[in-house]
Amino acid sequence: MIHAVYPGSFDPLHNGHADLIQRAARIYDRLTVAVLNNPLKNDRAFSIEDRLAVIEETVGDMDNVSAERFEGLLADYMRRREANVIVKGLRAISDFEYELQMAHLNRQLNPDVETTFIMTATRWSYVSSTRVKELARYGADVAKLVPPATLRLLNDTLSQNAVARPSHRRRSRR
Ligand code: PNS
């Protein structure tokens, strides 16, 4: 029985994450989406409760998938949950160096754990939570990039602080 953990900030969940969860759930017996709650670092756009609610609404109907928060080191969390595989998504070479370092560190901290990588689907390879938030803040339509639950959260939260986009007026003739 392989219990895999897909850790991340999910601030917020986008279609690349959702696709990866669906694909990982077909490979592993059990998949826990572990959302990092870092009370010391208050740089998240969305609360841990909102981030978890979006994940539950989006993938909660999958039998072998669950979502929960975690705090502290991932290697310790893996030990507590008796999980043996970390799943990460790789979008591009630019992700690789960071992920390789994390994989080595996590294995040093917990030698029972293996990190595995799933290539992000090509169609979502350019999507990140950071870009989704930026687009939404400027009022751009992100409906094709995120699940409906995320879209609602973005509309409810970020639209209040939206940056006005200049209207595309035609230049007046001199
Ligand atoms: O979605 P993100 O922000 O890329 O996810 C990063 C995450 C949460 C997987 C990573 O920051 C993490 O595992 N944090 C927990 C602390 C930890 O174990 N750090 C690695 C050892 S230095």
CSV table of C-alpha atoms and ligand atoms in Angstrom, one decimal:
chain,number,residue,atom,x,y,z
A,1,MET,CA,0.0,0.0,0.0
A,2,ILE,CA,1.6,3.2,-1.1
A,3,HIS,CA,0.5,6.4,0.7
A,4,ALA,CA,1.7,9.4,-1.3
A,5,VAL,CA,1.7,13.0,-0.2
A,6,TYR,CA,1.4,15.9,-2.6
A,7,PRO,CA,2.6,18.9,-0.6
A,8,GLY,CA,2.3,22.5,-1.5
A,9,SER,CA,1.0,26.0,-0.7
A,10,PHE,CA,-1.9,25.7,-3.1
A,11,ASP,CA,-2.4,29.5,-2.8
A,12,PRO,CA,-4.6,28.9,-4.7
A,13,LEU,CA,-5.2,25.5,-6.4
A,14,HIS,CA,-5.0,25.8,-10.2
A,15,ASN,CA,-5.8,23.4,-13.1
A,16,GLY,CA,-2.2,22.2,-13.2
A,17,HIS,CA,-2.5,21.1,-9.5
A,18,ALA,CA,-5.9,19.5,-10.1
A,19,ASP,CA,-4.6,17.6,-13.1
A,20,LEU,CA,-1.6,16.3,-11.1
A,21,ILE,CA,-3.8,15.2,-8.2
A,22,GLN,CA,-6.1,13.2,-10.6
A,23,ARG,CA,-3.1,11.5,-12.3
A,24,ALA,CA,-1.2,10.8,-9.0
A,25,ALA,CA,-4.4,9.2,-7.6
A,26,ARG,CA,-4.4,6.7,-10.4
A,27,ILE,CA,-0.8,5.7,-9.6
A,28,TYR,CA,-0.9,5.5,-5.8
A,29,ASP,CA,-3.2,3.7,-3.4
A,30,ARG,CA,-3.8,6.7,-1.3
A,31,LEU,CA,-3.0,10.4,-1.9
A,32,THR,CA,-3.0,13.1,0.7
A,33,VAL,CA,-2.8,16.7,-0.5
A,34,ALA,CA,-0.9,18.4,2.3
A,35,VAL,CA,-1.3,22.1,2.4
A,36,LEU,CA,1.5,24.0,4.2
A,37,ASN,CA,0.3,26.2,7.0
A,38,ASN,CA,3.1,28.4,8.1
A,39,PRO,CA,1.8,30.7,10.9
A,40,LEU,CA,5.2,32.5,11.1
A,41,LYS,CA,5.1,33.5,7.4
A,42,ASN,CA,2.0,35.6,6.7
A,43,ASP,CA,2.6,36.0,3.0
A,44,ARG,CA,-0.3,33.9,1.7
A,45,ALA,CA,-3.2,35.5,-0.2
A,46,PHE,CA,-5.7,32.9,1.1
A,47,SER,CA,-6.3,31.4,4.5
A,48,ILE,CA,-5.5,27.7,5.1
A,49,GLU,CA,-9.2,27.1,5.5
A,50,ASP,CA,-10.1,28.6,2.1
A,51,ARG,CA,-7.2,26.8,0.4
A,52,LEU,CA,-8.4,23.5,1.9
A,53,ALA,CA,-12.0,24.1,1.0
A,54,VAL,CA,-11.2,24.7,-2.6
A,55,ILE,CA,-9.2,21.5,-2.8
A,56,GLU,CA,-12.0,19.5,-1.1
A,57,GLU,CA,-14.6,20.9,-3.5
A,58,THR,CA,-12.4,20.2,-6.5
A,59,VAL,CA,-11.1,16.7,-5.8
A,60,GLY,CA,-13.0,15.6,-2.7
A,61,ASP,CA,-15.2,13.1,-4.7
A,62,MET,CA,-12.1,10.9,-5.4
A,63,ASP,CA,-12.2,7.9,-3.1
A,64,ASN,CA,-8.4,7.7,-2.4
A,65,VAL,CA,-7.7,11.4,-2.1
A,66,SER,CA,-7.9,13.6,1.0
A,67,ALA,CA,-6.6,17.0,1.9
A,68,GLU,CA,-5.2,18.3,5.2
A,69,ARG,CA,-2.9,21.0,6.6
A,70,PHE,CA,0.6,20.4,7.8
A,71,GLU,CA,3.1,22.5,9.7
A,72,GLY,CA,6.8,22.2,10.2
A,73,LEU,CA,9.1,20.0,8.1
A,74,LEU,CA,7.6,17.8,5.4
A,75,ALA,CA,10.0,15.0,6.3
A,76,ASP,CA,8.6,14.9,9.9
A,77,TYR,CA,5.0,15.1,8.6
A,78,MET,CA,5.7,12.1,6.3
A,79,ARG,CA,6.9,10.1,9.4
A,80,ARG,CA,3.8,11.1,11.4
A,81,ARG,CA,1.4,10.1,8.6
A,82,GLU,CA,3.4,6.9,7.8
A,83,ALA,CA,3.6,8.0,4.2
A,84,ASN,CA,6.4,6.9,2.0
A,85,VAL,CA,6.2,8.8,-1.2
A,86,ILE,CA,6.3,12.6,-2.0
A,87,VAL,CA,4.7,13.6,-5.3
A,88,LYS,CA,5.8,16.8,-7.0
A,89,GLY,CA,4.9,18.3,-10.3
A,90,LEU,CA,7.6,19.5,-12.8
A,91,ARG,CA,6.6,22.2,-15.2
A,92,ALA,CA,10.0,23.0,-16.7
A,93,ILE,CA,13.7,22.8,-16.2
A,94,SER,CA,13.4,25.9,-14.1
A,95,ASP,CA,11.5,23.9,-11.4
A,96,PHE,CA,14.1,21.1,-11.5
A,97,GLU,CA,17.0,22.6,-9.5
A,98,TYR,CA,14.8,23.7,-6.6
A,99,GLU,CA,13.0,20.3,-6.6
A,100,LEU,CA,16.2,18.3,-6.8
A,101,GLN,CA,17.6,20.2,-3.7
A,102,MET,CA,14.3,19.6,-1.8
A,103,ALA,CA,14.3,15.9,-2.7
A,104,HIS,CA,17.9,15.4,-1.5
A,105,LEU,CA,17.2,17.3,1.7
A,106,ASN,CA,14.0,15.4,2.4
A,107,ARG,CA,15.7,12.1,1.9
A,108,GLN,CA,18.5,13.1,4.2
A,109,LEU,CA,15.9,14.1,6.9
A,110,ASN,CA,13.8,11.0,6.3
A,111,PRO,CA,15.6,8.1,4.4
A,112,ASP,CA,12.4,6.1,4.2
A,113,VAL,CA,10.8,8.6,1.9
A,114,GLU,CA,11.2,8.8,-1.9
A,115,THR,CA,10.3,11.9,-3.9
A,116,THR,CA,8.7,11.2,-7.3
A,117,PHE,CA,8.0,13.6,-10.1
A,118,ILE,CA,5.1,13.8,-12.5
A,119,MET,CA,5.4,16.0,-15.5
A,120,THR,CA,2.8,18.8,-15.5
A,121,ALA,CA,0.4,18.4,-18.5
A,122,THR,CA,1.7,20.5,-21.4
A,123,ARG,CA,-1.5,22.6,-21.4
A,124,TRP,CA,-0.9,23.7,-17.8
A,125,SER,CA,2.8,24.0,-18.0
A,126,TYR,CA,2.7,27.8,-17.9
A,127,VAL,CA,0.2,28.1,-15.1
A,128,SER,CA,1.3,29.1,-11.5
A,129,SER,CA,-0.6,30.3,-8.5
A,130,THR,CA,1.5,33.5,-8.5
A,131,ARG,CA,0.5,34.3,-12.1
A,132,VAL,CA,-3.1,33.4,-11.5
A,133,LYS,CA,-3.3,35.8,-8.6
A,134,GLU,CA,-1.6,38.6,-10.6
A,135,LEU,CA,-4.0,38.2,-13.5
A,136,ALA,CA,-7.0,38.1,-11.2
A,137,ARG,CA,-5.8,41.3,-9.4
A,138,TYR,CA,-5.8,43.1,-12.8
A,139,GLY,CA,-9.2,41.8,-13.6
A,140,ALA,CA,-8.2,39.4,-16.3
A,141,ASP,CA,-10.3,36.3,-16.9
A,142,VAL,CA,-8.7,33.3,-15.4
A,143,ALA,CA,-11.6,30.9,-15.8
A,144,LYS,CA,-9.7,28.7,-18.1
A,145,LEU,CA,-6.8,28.3,-15.7
A,146,VAL,CA,-8.5,27.4,-12.4
A,147,PRO,CA,-11.3,25.1,-11.1
A,148,PRO,CA,-14.7,26.8,-10.4
A,149,ALA,CA,-14.1,26.8,-6.6
A,150,THR,CA,-10.8,28.7,-7.1
A,151,LEU,CA,-12.5,31.1,-9.5
A,152,ARG,CA,-15.2,31.9,-6.9
A,153,LEU,CA,-12.5,32.5,-4.2
A,154,LEU,CA,-10.5,34.8,-6.5
A,155,ASN,CA,-13.6,36.7,-7.4
A,156,ASP,CA,-14.7,37.1,-3.8
A,157,THR,CA,-11.3,38.0,-2.4
A,158,LEU,CA,-9.1,39.6,-5.0
A,159,SER,CA,-11.7,41.6,-6.8
A,160,GLN,CA,-12.1,43.8,-3.7
A,161,ASN,CA,-8.5,44.9,-4.2
A,162,ALA,CA,-8.5,44.7,-8.0
A,163,VAL,CA,-6.2,47.0,-9.9
A,164,ALA,CA,-8.1,49.0,-12.5
A,165,ARG,CA,-7.2,48.0,-16.1
A,166,PRO,CA,-6.9,50.9,-18.6
A,167,SER,CA,-9.7,50.7,-21.1
A,168,HIS,CA,-8.7,50.2,-24.7
A,169,ARG,CA,-9.9,53.4,-26.2
A,170,ARG,CA,-9.1,54.2,-29.8
A,171,ARG,CA,-6.7,57.0,-30.2
A,172,SER,CA,-8.4,60.2,-31.2
A,173,ARG,CA,-7.4,61.6,-34.6
A,174,ARG,CA,-5.6,64.8,-34.6
B,1,PNS,O1,3.7,25.0,-3.5
B,1,PNS,P1,5.1,25.3,-2.9
B,1,PNS,O2,5.1,26.6,-2.2
B,1,PNS,O3,6.1,25.2,-4.0
B,1,PNS,O4,5.3,24.1,-1.8
B,1,PNS,C1,6.6,24.1,-1.2
B,1,PNS,C2,6.5,23.1,0.0
B,1,PNS,C3,5.3,23.4,0.9
B,1,PNS,C4,6.4,21.7,-0.6
B,1,PNS,C5,7.8,23.2,0.8
B,1,PNS,O5,8.0,24.6,1.1
B,1,PNS,C6,7.9,22.4,2.1
B,1,PNS,O6,7.9,21.2,2.0
B,1,PNS,N1,7.8,23.1,3.2
B,1,PNS,C7,7.9,22.5,4.5
B,1,PNS,C8,9.2,22.8,5.2
B,1,PNS,C9,10.3,21.8,4.7
B,1,PNS,O7,10.2,20.6,4.9
B,1,PNS,N2,11.3,22.3,4.0
B,1,PNS,C10,12.2,21.5,3.3
B,1,PNS,C11,13.5,21.2,4.0
B,1,PNS,S1,14.6,22.6,4.1
